[in-house]
């Protein structure tokens, strides 16, 4: 192992490139094992470079170099240097020059799925973050922006469709050869990570879109032949996203065509390559019988996300990979707003906060914690994290909260105006926001640079004589790896004070300010806000709409929480109150070992009744009522416990509370279940999906009661399902049971869907997630199932990913078998796809929060891994997870 690969790269070491590339011409002769790439680069010395007459060093990996030509003259071997990471030309002209290379790469041998590879028979590419260097020698960094012209040639029989970025300019046959070609030109300068190429025998589903200014854009979705009937939802989602970005942010599409290609082998969700998005087919293909409402929602969101990147990421890109959140956080924020506008805003907020707390909070609290803009990394592939994406989005949301919607829009317009066609930094973004609003946002920058979840410790004291309510807020910023001391942050805190009838009291700060929007800004470590003219002791509703990504701690008694659960005008906090009430019971039960009291006693009954009341309130959206019925899950409870976690005690507490609720309000749940039954044909719209979600949530609690007739009901739900949403909901509820109903449903599902890979993934996933004492053995068994393959990322995620990330009792089994399973499979995967291996290994991130015995076993597994041969990707995760000792 070349140790230099393991040396951290530092943000502070950024230096502009020595050379710039203005134009690129690429010619591809596609071949499964020997694709020839002829490249012509128009280069010039960078006027901003700090070095004097530096050598030209191009990145390149896994390439066979055939020739190098400088200004038309072929170079002799002595004129350049080659190693396995780069091509160096020591002496180049001090003026614009042309460098041509011819290289050969092997798409079929490319198992890492980075660069040019084959997904089944289709040639496709993935260049973010550093895959382009596996295609040709280049300055493979995001601050080198060039205009690309790409010619692709291939046998027509093998690849009838040839696509690249931009607009098509020429195509035709090469007579007598059976070969054909296509030429594409992308007029927008772009970094190499946005390059894409596709070749294959794909079917095309066409459509079009008229932009606000009246231009006609051709839209195409390419899929494997036979899948054309599953593209309708993705296409509709795309058009909705295009319209929304025009209306909400004034952003229009800027090429004549927008192509989407769905492939079966993809390391991530999708990729925003300019004009040629490449998608994991899971996020394109949907038909009511094969895709669940969750899939429909994910497709809509990710199609929108990649489309929105056209402005936030592509037109304005990142100067370096430390700035990843500049495009990702902002684009996630934009896709969240899109979904929120199109569907239920409060439900979207609840789902996003759930996601943040489940994935980002543990990251921020563990050994892999890093700032939204990291200051250092070993392998950038490891930084496509919940912190960069989800917390990054929260920072944009806070800016919108602080500046108002109009202020934020003005700031964003200015950001585009100043940075269009170039590579920007977080400072450019926040600077534009500051300029447009006239606000000093320097304290806000801490959000980008300080890791860890701030805790807001709050208390409210009411003074009956003075009629004032005194809110004390304390920011607690705990140390995180590499950051021991932290500065107080600027935290937007939305709040309300509820009077006796549940209405919001007017908020007037002492000193005169009236808070129309209930927003205060916390800027100091300790701060006090005094509200005047408060007639009676109010009930505080703090952090409404989850106005900042913080952990709020405040002691409220059960009556107050119940009051909020029934009356809070803020739908997010009303839901939060129910969650807090349940969490308090669940943590008390888990802490007490296996103490059933808190989850079976009178408070649990009160919770059940309060849930029944809200879940029956028909004026509320069905999807919202469904969220209300979902109890905090095992990861919510473990996070709250924070240390000495015994996953078995947590699961027991969860199941007991679920049983209590299921039993105490079975009548109401039964009615909800019946009332929410579908009346017409399947439709994926928000309201119909909400009803299905509500029905499943009720069913889950009913089955939790353990009554035989409820298990029968679940089996009926499965058998009578006419869509995937209902089928998979029932299957997943049954999957935990040790009953014939489970086996029947699983066998039926397999028989029906064994030849549909995306659906079969659900069958693997549901078993991997099932809470059963033999889940490790089940997963082991499935690893050798004839339909299982480690090489397909979706299948891998479905089985191993679901097990390690979504089956806490199985993965953390007391004998350490779950850890061994992960360690041995990750080692295997690491040899051919390091990116995937490293992501799986992230499952160890919370090992220090476990009880001592499991800690010791997890540590043993990590140590064993660390002593083996690891890729840079896995090395970084394993060593950082282990920490100093
Ligand atoms: N930019 C994409 C995410 C992505 C990142 C890396 C990939 O390959 C290693 C692929 C996709 C997005 O945010 O959607
Ligand atoms: Zn993205």
JSON list of N, CA, C and O in Angstrom, two decimals, residues 602-650:
[
{"chain": "A", "resi": 602, "resn": "UNK", "atom": "N", "xyz": [-49.75, 3.09, 33.80]},
{"chain": "A", "resi": 602, "resn": "UNK", "atom": "CA", "xyz": [-50.77, 4.09, 33.49]},
{"chain": "A", "resi": 602, "resn": "UNK", "atom": "C", "xyz": [-50.32, 5.14, 32.48]},
{"chain": "A", "resi": 602, "resn": "UNK", "atom": "O", "xyz": [-51.10, 5.60, 31.67]},
{"chain": "A", "resi": 603, "resn": "UNK", "atom": "N", "xyz": [-49.03, 5.49, 32.53]},
{"chain": "A", "resi": 603, "resn": "UNK", "atom": "CA", "xyz": [-48.57, 6.51, 31.57]},
{"chain": "A", "resi": 603, "resn": "UNK", "atom": "C", "xyz": [-48.63, 5.97, 30.15]},
{"chain": "A", "resi": 603, "resn": "UNK", "atom": "O", "xyz": [-48.92, 6.69, 29.20]},
{"chain": "A", "resi": 604, "resn": "UNK", "atom": "N", "xyz": [-48.32, 4.69, 30.00]},
{"chain": "A", "resi": 604, "resn": "UNK", "atom": "CA", "xyz": [-48.38, 4.08, 28.67]},
{"chain": "A", "resi": 604, "resn": "UNK", "atom": "C", "xyz": [-49.82, 4.06, 28.17]},
{"chain": "A", "resi": 604, "resn": "UNK", "atom": "O", "xyz": [-50.08, 4.30, 26.99]},
{"chain": "A", "resi": 605, "resn": "UNK", "atom": "N", "xyz": [-50.74, 3.84, 29.10]},
{"chain": "A", "resi": 605, "resn": "UNK", "atom": "CA", "xyz": [-52.16, 3.87, 28.71]},
{"chain": "A", "resi": 605, "resn": "UNK", "atom": "C", "xyz": [-52.58, 5.27, 28.29]},
{"chain": "A", "resi": 605, "resn": "UNK", "atom": "O", "xyz": [-53.29, 5.46, 27.31]},
{"chain": "A", "resi": 606, "resn": "UNK", "atom": "N", "xyz": [-52.09, 6.24, 29.04]},
{"chain": "A", "resi": 606, "resn": "UNK", "atom": "CA", "xyz": [-52.41, 7.64, 28.66]},
{"chain": "A", "resi": 606, "resn": "UNK", "atom": "C", "xyz": [-51.87, 7.96, 27.27]},
{"chain": "A", "resi": 606, "resn": "UNK", "atom": "O", "xyz": [-52.53, 8.61, 26.46]},
{"chain": "A", "resi": 607, "resn": "UNK", "atom": "N", "xyz": [-50.65, 7.52, 27.02]},
{"chain": "A", "resi": 607, "resn": "UNK", "atom": "CA", "xyz": [-50.07, 7.76, 25.70]},
{"chain": "A", "resi": 607, "resn": "UNK", "atom": "C", "xyz": [-50.95, 7.12, 24.62]},
{"chain": "A", "resi": 607, "resn": "UNK", "atom": "O", "xyz": [-51.28, 7.76, 23.62]},
{"chain": "A", "resi": 608, "resn": "UNK", "atom": "N", "xyz": [-51.34, 5.87, 24.88]},
{"chain": "A", "resi": 608, "resn": "UNK", "atom": "CA", "xyz": [-52.15, 5.16, 23.88]},
{"chain": "A", "resi": 608, "resn": "UNK", "atom": "C", "xyz": [-53.42, 5.96, 23.59]},
{"chain": "A", "resi": 608, "resn": "UNK", "atom": "O", "xyz": [-53.81, 6.14, 22.43]},
{"chain": "A", "resi": 609, "resn": "UNK", "atom": "N", "xyz": [-54.05, 6.46, 24.65]},
{"chain": "A", "resi": 609, "resn": "UNK", "atom": "CA", "xyz": [-55.30, 7.18, 24.43]},
{"chain": "A", "resi": 609, "resn": "UNK", "atom": "C", "xyz": [-55.09, 8.49, 23.67]},
{"chain": "A", "resi": 609, "resn": "UNK", "atom": "O", "xyz": [-55.86, 8.85, 22.80]},
{"chain": "A", "resi": 610, "resn": "UNK", "atom": "N", "xyz": [-53.98, 9.16, 24.00]},
{"chain": "A", "resi": 610, "resn": "UNK", "atom": "CA", "xyz": [-53.69, 10.40, 23.28]},
{"chain": "A", "resi": 610, "resn": "UNK", "atom": "C", "xyz": [-53.41, 10.11, 21.81]},
{"chain": "A", "resi": 610, "resn": "UNK", "atom": "O", "xyz": [-53.83, 10.86, 20.92]},
{"chain": "A", "resi": 611, "resn": "UNK", "atom": "N", "xyz": [-52.72, 9.03, 21.53]},
{"chain": "A", "resi": 611, "resn": "UNK", "atom": "CA", "xyz": [-52.44, 8.68, 20.14]},
{"chain": "A", "resi": 611, "resn": "UNK", "atom": "C", "xyz": [-53.75, 8.37, 19.41]},
{"chain": "A", "resi": 611, "resn": "UNK", "atom": "O", "xyz": [-53.95, 8.80, 18.26]},
{"chain": "A", "resi": 612, "resn": "UNK", "atom": "N", "xyz": [-54.63, 7.68, 20.09]},
{"chain": "A", "resi": 612, "resn": "UNK", "atom": "CA", "xyz": [-55.90, 7.33, 19.46]},
{"chain": "A", "resi": 612, "resn": "UNK", "atom": "C", "xyz": [-56.68, 8.59, 19.10]},
{"chain": "A", "resi": 612, "resn": "UNK", "atom": "O", "xyz": [-57.26, 8.69, 18.01]},
{"chain": "A", "resi": 613, "resn": "UNK", "atom": "N", "xyz": [-56.66, 9.58, 20.00]},
{"chain": "A", "resi": 613, "resn": "UNK", "atom": "CA", "xyz": [-57.40, 10.81, 19.73]},
{"chain": "A", "resi": 613, "resn": "UNK", "atom": "C", "xyz": [-56.89, 11.49, 18.46]},
{"chain": "A", "resi": 613, "resn": "UNK", "atom": "O", "xyz": [-57.66, 11.83, 17.57]},
{"chain": "A", "resi": 614, "resn": "UNK", "atom": "N", "xyz": [-55.58, 11.67, 18.37]},
{"chain": "A", "resi": 614, "resn": "UNK", "atom": "CA", "xyz": [-55.04, 12.37, 17.21]},
{"chain": "A", "resi": 614, "resn": "UNK", "atom": "C", "xyz": [-55.19, 11.54, 15.93]},
{"chain": "A", "resi": 614, "resn": "UNK", "atom": "O", "xyz": [-55.53, 12.06, 14.88]},
{"chain": "A", "resi": 615, "resn": "UNK", "atom": "N", "xyz": [-54.95, 10.25, 16.07]},
{"chain": "A", "resi": 615, "resn": "UNK", "atom": "CA", "xyz": [-55.03, 9.40, 14.88]},
{"chain": "A", "resi": 615, "resn": "UNK", "atom": "C", "xyz": [-56.44, 9.34, 14.33]},
{"chain": "A", "resi": 615, "resn": "UNK", "atom": "O", "xyz": [-56.65, 9.00, 13.16]},
{"chain": "A", "resi": 616, "resn": "UNK", "atom": "N", "xyz": [-57.43, 9.70, 15.17]},
{"chain": "A", "resi": 616, "resn": "UNK", "atom": "CA", "xyz": [-58.82, 9.67, 14.68]},
{"chain": "A", "resi": 616, "resn": "UNK", "atom": "C", "xyz": [-59.29, 11.04, 14.20]},
{"chain": "A", "resi": 616, "resn": "UNK", "atom": "O", "xyz": [-60.42, 11.18, 13.77]},
{"chain": "A", "resi": 617, "resn": "UNK", "atom": "N", "xyz": [-58.45, 12.05, 14.33]},
{"chain": "A", "resi": 617, "resn": "UNK", "atom": "CA", "xyz": [-58.87, 13.40, 13.96]},
{"chain": "A", "resi": 617, "resn": "UNK", "atom": "C", "xyz": [-58.88, 13.53, 12.44]},
{"chain": "A", "resi": 617, "resn": "UNK", "atom": "O", "xyz": [-57.82, 13.71, 11.82]},
{"chain": "A", "resi": 618, "resn": "UNK", "atom": "N", "xyz": [-60.07, 13.47, 11.87]},
{"chain": "A", "resi": 618, "resn": "UNK", "atom": "CA", "xyz": [-60.10, 13.36, 10.41]},
{"chain": "A", "resi": 618, "resn": "UNK", "atom": "C", "xyz": [-59.76, 14.67, 9.69]},
{"chain": "A", "resi": 618, "resn": "UNK", "atom": "O", "xyz": [-59.51, 14.67, 8.49]},
{"chain": "A", "resi": 619, "resn": "UNK", "atom": "N", "xyz": [-59.70, 15.77, 10.45]},
{"chain": "A", "resi": 619, "resn": "UNK", "atom": "CA", "xyz": [-59.30, 17.02, 9.79]},
{"chain": "A", "resi": 619, "resn": "UNK", "atom": "C", "xyz": [-57.80, 17.01, 9.49]},
{"chain": "A", "resi": 619, "resn": "UNK", "atom": "O", "xyz": [-57.31, 17.83, 8.71]},
{"chain": "A", "resi": 620, "resn": "UNK", "atom": "N", "xyz": [-57.07, 16.10, 10.11]},
{"chain": "A", "resi": 620, "resn": "UNK", "atom": "CA", "xyz": [-55.61, 16.03, 9.86]},
{"chain": "A", "resi": 620, "resn": "UNK", "atom": "C", "xyz": [-55.33, 15.11, 8.67]},
{"chain": "A", "resi": 620, "resn": "UNK", "atom": "O", "xyz": [-56.05, 14.14, 8.45]},
{"chain": "A", "resi": 621, "resn": "UNK", "atom": "N", "xyz": [-54.23, 15.41, 7.96]},
{"chain": "A", "resi": 621, "resn": "UNK", "atom": "CA", "xyz": [-53.87, 14.57, 6.81]},
{"chain": "A", "resi": 621, "resn": "UNK", "atom": "C", "xyz": [-53.59, 13.14, 7.28]},
{"chain": "A", "resi": 621, "resn": "UNK", "atom": "O", "xyz": [-53.00, 12.93, 8.35]},
{"chain": "A", "resi": 622, "resn": "UNK", "atom": "N", "xyz": [-54.01, 12.17, 6.48]},
{"chain": "A", "resi": 622, "resn": "UNK", "atom": "CA", "xyz": [-53.83, 10.77, 6.86]},
{"chain": "A", "resi": 622, "resn": "UNK", "atom": "C", "xyz": [-52.35, 10.44, 7.09]},
{"chain": "A", "resi": 622, "resn": "UNK", "atom": "O", "xyz": [-51.99, 9.72, 8.02]},
{"chain": "A", "resi": 623, "resn": "UNK", "atom": "N", "xyz": [-51.48, 11.00, 6.25]},
{"chain": "A", "resi": 623, "resn": "UNK", "atom": "CA", "xyz": [-50.05, 10.70, 6.38]},
{"chain": "A", "resi": 623, "resn": "UNK", "atom": "C", "xyz": [-49.52, 11.22, 7.72]},
{"chain": "A", "resi": 623, "resn": "UNK", "atom": "O", "xyz": [-48.65, 10.60, 8.34]},
{"chain": "A", "resi": 624, "resn": "UNK", "atom": "N", "xyz": [-50.06, 12.35, 8.16]},
{"chain": "A", "resi": 624, "resn": "UNK", "atom": "CA", "xyz": [-49.65, 12.91, 9.45]},
{"chain": "A", "resi": 624, "resn": "UNK", "atom": "C", "xyz": [-50.14, 12.01, 10.58]},
{"chain": "A", "resi": 624, "resn": "UNK", "atom": "O", "xyz": [-49.38, 11.69, 11.52]},
{"chain": "A", "resi": 625, "resn": "UNK", "atom": "N", "xyz": [-51.35, 11.56, 10.47]},
{"chain": "A", "resi": 625, "resn": "UNK", "atom": "CA", "xyz": [-51.89, 10.67, 11.51]},
{"chain": "A", "resi": 625, "resn": "UNK", "atom": "C", "xyz": [-51.08, 9.37, 11.56]},
{"chain": "A", "resi": 625, "resn": "UNK", "atom": "O", "xyz": [-50.84, 8.80, 12.63]},
{"chain": "A", "resi": 626, "resn": "UNK", "atom": "N", "xyz": [-50.62, 8.93, 10.39]},
{"chain": "A", "resi": 626, "resn": "UNK", "atom": "CA", "xyz": [-49.80, 7.72, 10.35]},
{"chain": "A", "resi": 626, "resn": "UNK", "atom": "C", "xyz": [-48.49, 7.94, 11.11]},
{"chain": "A", "resi": 626, "resn": "UNK", "atom": "O", "xyz": [-48.06, 7.09, 11.90]},
{"chain": "A", "resi": 627, "resn": "UNK", "atom": "N", "xyz": [-47.87, 9.08, 10.90]},
{"chain": "A", "resi": 627, "resn": "UNK", "atom": "CA", "xyz": [-46.61, 9.37, 11.61]},
{"chain": "A", "resi": 627, "resn": "UNK", "atom": "C", "xyz": [-46.84, 9.39, 13.12]},
{"chain": "A", "resi": 627, "resn": "UNK", "atom": "O", "xyz": [-46.01, 8.98, 13.90]},
{"chain": "A", "resi": 628, "resn": "UNK", "atom": "N", "xyz": [-47.99, 9.93, 13.50]},
{"chain": "A", "resi": 628, "resn": "UNK", "atom": "CA", "xyz": [-48.33, 10.00, 14.92]},
{"chain": "A", "resi": 628, "resn": "UNK", "atom": "C", "xyz": [-48.37, 8.62, 15.56]},
{"chain": "A", "resi": 628, "resn": "UNK", "atom": "O", "xyz": [-48.00, 8.43, 16.71]},
{"chain": "A", "resi": 629, "resn": "UNK", "atom": "N", "xyz": [-48.84, 7.65, 14.78]},
{"chain": "A", "resi": 629, "resn": "UNK", "atom": "CA", "xyz": [-48.99, 6.29, 15.33]},
{"chain": "A", "resi": 629, "resn": "UNK", "atom": "C", "xyz": [-47.68, 5.52, 15.38]},
{"chain": "A", "resi": 629, "resn": "UNK", "atom": "O", "xyz": [-47.63, 4.42, 15.91]},
{"chain": "A", "resi": 630, "resn": "UNK", "atom": "N", "xyz": [-46.61, 6.06, 14.75]},
{"chain": "A", "resi": 630, "resn": "UNK", "atom": "CA", "xyz": [-45.35, 5.32, 14.76]},
{"chain": "A", "resi": 630, "resn": "UNK", "atom": "C", "xyz": [-44.57, 5.64, 16.04]},
{"chain": "A", "resi": 630, "resn": "UNK", "atom": "O", "xyz": [-44.22, 6.79, 16.28]},
{"chain": "A", "resi": 631, "resn": "UNK", "atom": "N", "xyz": [-44.29, 4.62, 16.81]},
{"chain": "A", "resi": 631, "resn": "UNK", "atom": "CA", "xyz": [-43.54, 4.84, 18.05]},
{"chain": "A", "resi": 631, "resn": "UNK", "atom": "C", "xyz": [-42.08, 5.11, 17.72]},
{"chain": "A", "resi": 631, "resn": "UNK", "atom": "O", "xyz": [-41.59, 4.69, 16.66]},
{"chain": "A", "resi": 632, "resn": "UNK", "atom": "N", "xyz": [-41.37, 5.79, 18.63]},
{"chain": "A", "resi": 632, "resn": "UNK", "atom": "CA", "xyz": [-39.92, 5.96, 18.41]},
{"chain": "A", "resi": 632, "resn": "UNK", "atom": "C", "xyz": [-39.30, 4.57, 18.23]},
{"chain": "A", "resi": 632, "resn": "UNK", "atom": "O", "xyz": [-39.67, 3.64, 18.92]},
{"chain": "A", "resi": 633, "resn": "UNK", "atom": "N", "xyz": [-38.41, 4.46, 17.27]},
{"chain": "A", "resi": 633, "resn": "UNK", "atom": "CA", "xyz": [-37.86, 3.12, 17.00]},
{"chain": "A", "resi": 633, "resn": "UNK", "atom": "C", "xyz": [-36.60, 2.86, 17.82]},
{"chain": "A", "resi": 633, "resn": "UNK", "atom": "O", "xyz": [-36.17, 3.69, 18.63]},
{"chain": "A", "resi": 634, "resn": "UNK", "atom": "N", "xyz": [-35.99, 1.70, 17.58]},
{"chain": "A", "resi": 634, "resn": "UNK", "atom": "CA", "xyz": [-34.85, 1.32, 18.42]},
{"chain": "A", "resi": 634, "resn": "UNK", "atom": "C", "xyz": [-33.69, 2.31, 18.32]},
{"chain": "A", "resi": 634, "resn": "UNK", "atom": "O", "xyz": [-33.00, 2.56, 19.30]},
{"chain": "A", "resi": 635, "resn": "UNK", "atom": "N", "xyz": [-33.50, 2.87, 17.14]},
{"chain": "A", "resi": 635, "resn": "UNK", "atom": "CA", "xyz": [-32.37, 3.80, 17.04]},
{"chain": "A", "resi": 635, "resn": "UNK", "atom": "C", "xyz": [-32.68, 5.10, 17.76]},
{"chain": "A", "resi": 635, "resn": "UNK", "atom": "O", "xyz": [-31.79, 5.74, 18.33]},
{"chain": "A", "resi": 636, "resn": "UNK", "atom": "N", "xyz": [-33.96, 5.50, 17.76]},
{"chain": "A", "resi": 636, "resn": "UNK", "atom": "CA", "xyz": [-34.34, 6.70, 18.54]},
{"chain": "A", "resi": 636, "resn": "UNK", "atom": "C", "xyz": [-34.06, 6.48, 20.02]},
{"chain": "A", "resi": 636, "resn": "UNK", "atom": "O", "xyz": [-33.55, 7.36, 20.72]},
{"chain": "A", "resi": 637, "resn": "UNK", "atom": "N", "xyz": [-34.40, 5.29, 20.48]},
{"chain": "A", "resi": 637, "resn": "UNK", "atom": "CA", "xyz": [-34.24, 5.01, 21.92]},
{"chain": "A", "resi": 637, "resn": "UNK", "atom": "C", "xyz": [-32.74, 4.92, 22.27]},
{"chain": "A", "resi": 637, "resn": "UNK", "atom": "O", "xyz": [-32.28, 5.52, 23.25]},
{"chain": "A", "resi": 638, "resn": "UNK", "atom": "N", "xyz": [-32.00, 4.20, 21.45]},
{"chain": "A", "resi": 638, "resn": "UNK", "atom": "CA", "xyz": [-30.56, 4.04, 21.72]},
{"chain": "A", "resi": 638, "resn": "UNK", "atom": "C", "xyz": [-29.87, 5.40, 21.73]},
{"chain": "A", "resi": 638, "resn": "UNK", "atom": "O", "xyz": [-29.00, 5.66, 22.57]},
{"chain": "A", "resi": 639, "resn": "UNK", "atom": "N", "xyz": [-30.26, 6.27, 20.81]},
{"chain": "A", "resi": 639, "resn": "UNK", "atom": "CA", "xyz": [-29.64, 7.59, 20.74]},
{"chain": "A", "resi": 639, "resn": "UNK", "atom": "C", "xyz": [-29.91, 8.38, 22.01]},
{"chain": "A", "resi": 639, "resn": "UNK", "atom": "O", "xyz": [-29.05, 9.07, 22.54]},
{"chain": "A", "resi": 640, "resn": "UNK", "atom": "N", "xyz": [-31.10, 8.25, 22.50]},
{"chain": "A", "resi": 640, "resn": "UNK", "atom": "CA", "xyz": [-31.47, 8.98, 23.70]},
{"chain": "A", "resi": 640, "resn": "UNK", "atom": "C", "xyz": [-30.72, 8.41, 24.92]},
{"chain": "A", "resi": 640, "resn": "UNK", "atom": "O", "xyz": [-30.30, 9.15, 25.80]},
{"chain": "A", "resi": 641, "resn": "UNK", "atom": "N", "xyz": [-30.54, 7.10, 24.93]},
{"chain": "A", "resi": 641, "resn": "UNK", "atom": "CA", "xyz": [-29.81, 6.49, 26.05]},
{"chain": "A", "resi": 641, "resn": "UNK", "atom": "C", "xyz": [-28.35, 6.93, 26.02]},
{"chain": "A", "resi": 641, "resn": "UNK", "atom": "O", "xyz": [-27.72, 7.13, 27.05]},
{"chain": "A", "resi": 642, "resn": "UNK", "atom": "N", "xyz": [-27.77, 6.99, 24.83]},
{"chain": "A", "resi": 642, "resn": "UNK", "atom": "CA", "xyz": [-26.42, 7.51, 24.59]},
{"chain": "A", "resi": 642, "resn": "UNK", "atom": "C", "xyz": [-25.27, 6.65, 25.10]},
{"chain": "A", "resi": 642, "resn": "UNK", "atom": "O", "xyz": [-24.16, 6.71, 24.57]},
{"chain": "A", "resi": 643, "resn": "UNK", "atom": "N", "xyz": [-25.47, 5.88, 26.16]},
{"chain": "A", "resi": 643, "resn": "UNK", "atom": "CA", "xyz": [-24.37, 5.04, 26.62]},
{"chain": "A", "resi": 643, "resn": "UNK", "atom": "C", "xyz": [-24.92, 3.78, 27.27]},
{"chain": "A", "resi": 643, "resn": "UNK", "atom": "O", "xyz": [-26.10, 3.73, 27.65]},
{"chain": "A", "resi": 644, "resn": "UNK", "atom": "N", "xyz": [-24.05, 2.78, 27.34]},
{"chain": "A", "resi": 644, "resn": "UNK", "atom": "CA", "xyz": [-24.41, 1.51, 27.99]},
{"chain": "A", "resi": 644, "resn": "UNK", "atom": "C", "xyz": [-25.67, 0.88, 27.38]},
{"chain": "A", "resi": 644, "resn": "UNK", "atom": "O", "xyz": [-26.50, 0.32, 28.08]},
{"chain": "A", "resi": 645, "resn": "UNK", "atom": "N", "xyz": [-25.79, 0.98, 26.07]},
{"chain": "A", "resi": 645, "resn": "UNK", "atom": "CA", "xyz": [-27.00, 0.52, 25.40]},
{"chain": "A", "resi": 645, "resn": "UNK", "atom": "C", "xyz": [-27.00, -1.00, 25.27]},
{"chain": "A", "resi": 645, "resn": "UNK", "atom": "O", "xyz": [-26.03, -1.59, 24.82]},
{"chain": "A", "resi": 646, "resn": "UNK", "atom": "N", "xyz": [-28.11, -1.59, 25.69]},
{"chain": "A", "resi": 646, "resn": "UNK", "atom": "CA", "xyz": [-28.32, -3.02, 25.46]},
{"chain": "A", "resi": 646, "resn": "UNK", "atom": "C", "xyz": [-29.45, -3.14, 24.44]},
{"chain": "A", "resi": 646, "resn": "UNK", "atom": "O", "xyz": [-30.62, -2.95, 24.76]},
{"chain": "A", "resi": 647, "resn": "UNK", "atom": "N", "xyz": [-29.12, -3.46, 23.20]},
{"chain": "A", "resi": 647, "resn": "UNK", "atom": "CA", "xyz": [-30.14, -3.47, 22.14]},
{"chain": "A", "resi": 647, "resn": "UNK", "atom": "C", "xyz": [-31.29, -4.43, 22.43]},
{"chain": "A", "resi": 647, "resn": "UNK", "atom": "O", "xyz": [-32.41, -4.19, 21.98]},
{"chain": "A", "resi": 648, "resn": "UNK", "atom": "N", "xyz": [-31.04, -5.49, 23.20]},
{"chain": "A", "resi": 648, "resn": "UNK", "atom": "CA", "xyz": [-32.14, -6.41, 23.52]},
{"chain": "A", "resi": 648, "resn": "UNK", "atom": "C", "xyz": [-33.13, -5.76, 24.48]},
{"chain": "A", "resi": 648, "resn": "UNK", "atom": "O", "xyz": [-34.35, -5.91, 24.34]},
{"chain": "A", "resi": 649, "resn": "UNK", "atom": "N", "xyz": [-32.59, -5.02, 25.45]},
{"chain": "A", "resi": 649, "resn": "UNK", "atom": "CA", "xyz": [-33.48, -4.32, 26.39]},
{"chain": "A", "resi": 649, "resn": "UNK", "atom": "C", "xyz": [-34.29, -3.25, 25.64]},
{"chain": "A", "resi": 649, "resn": "UNK", "atom": "O", "xyz": [-35.48, -3.06, 25.89]},
{"chain": "A", "resi": 650, "resn": "UNK", "atom": "N", "xyz": [-33.64, -2.60, 24.71]},
{"chain": "A", "resi": 650, "resn": "UNK", "atom": "CA", "xyz": [-34.31, -1.56, 23.92]},
{"chain": "A", "resi": 650, "resn": "UNK", "atom": "C", "xyz": [-35.45, -2.19, 23.11]},
{"chain": "A", "resi": 650, "resn": "UNK", "atom": "O", "xyz": [-36.58, -1.69, 23.08]}
]
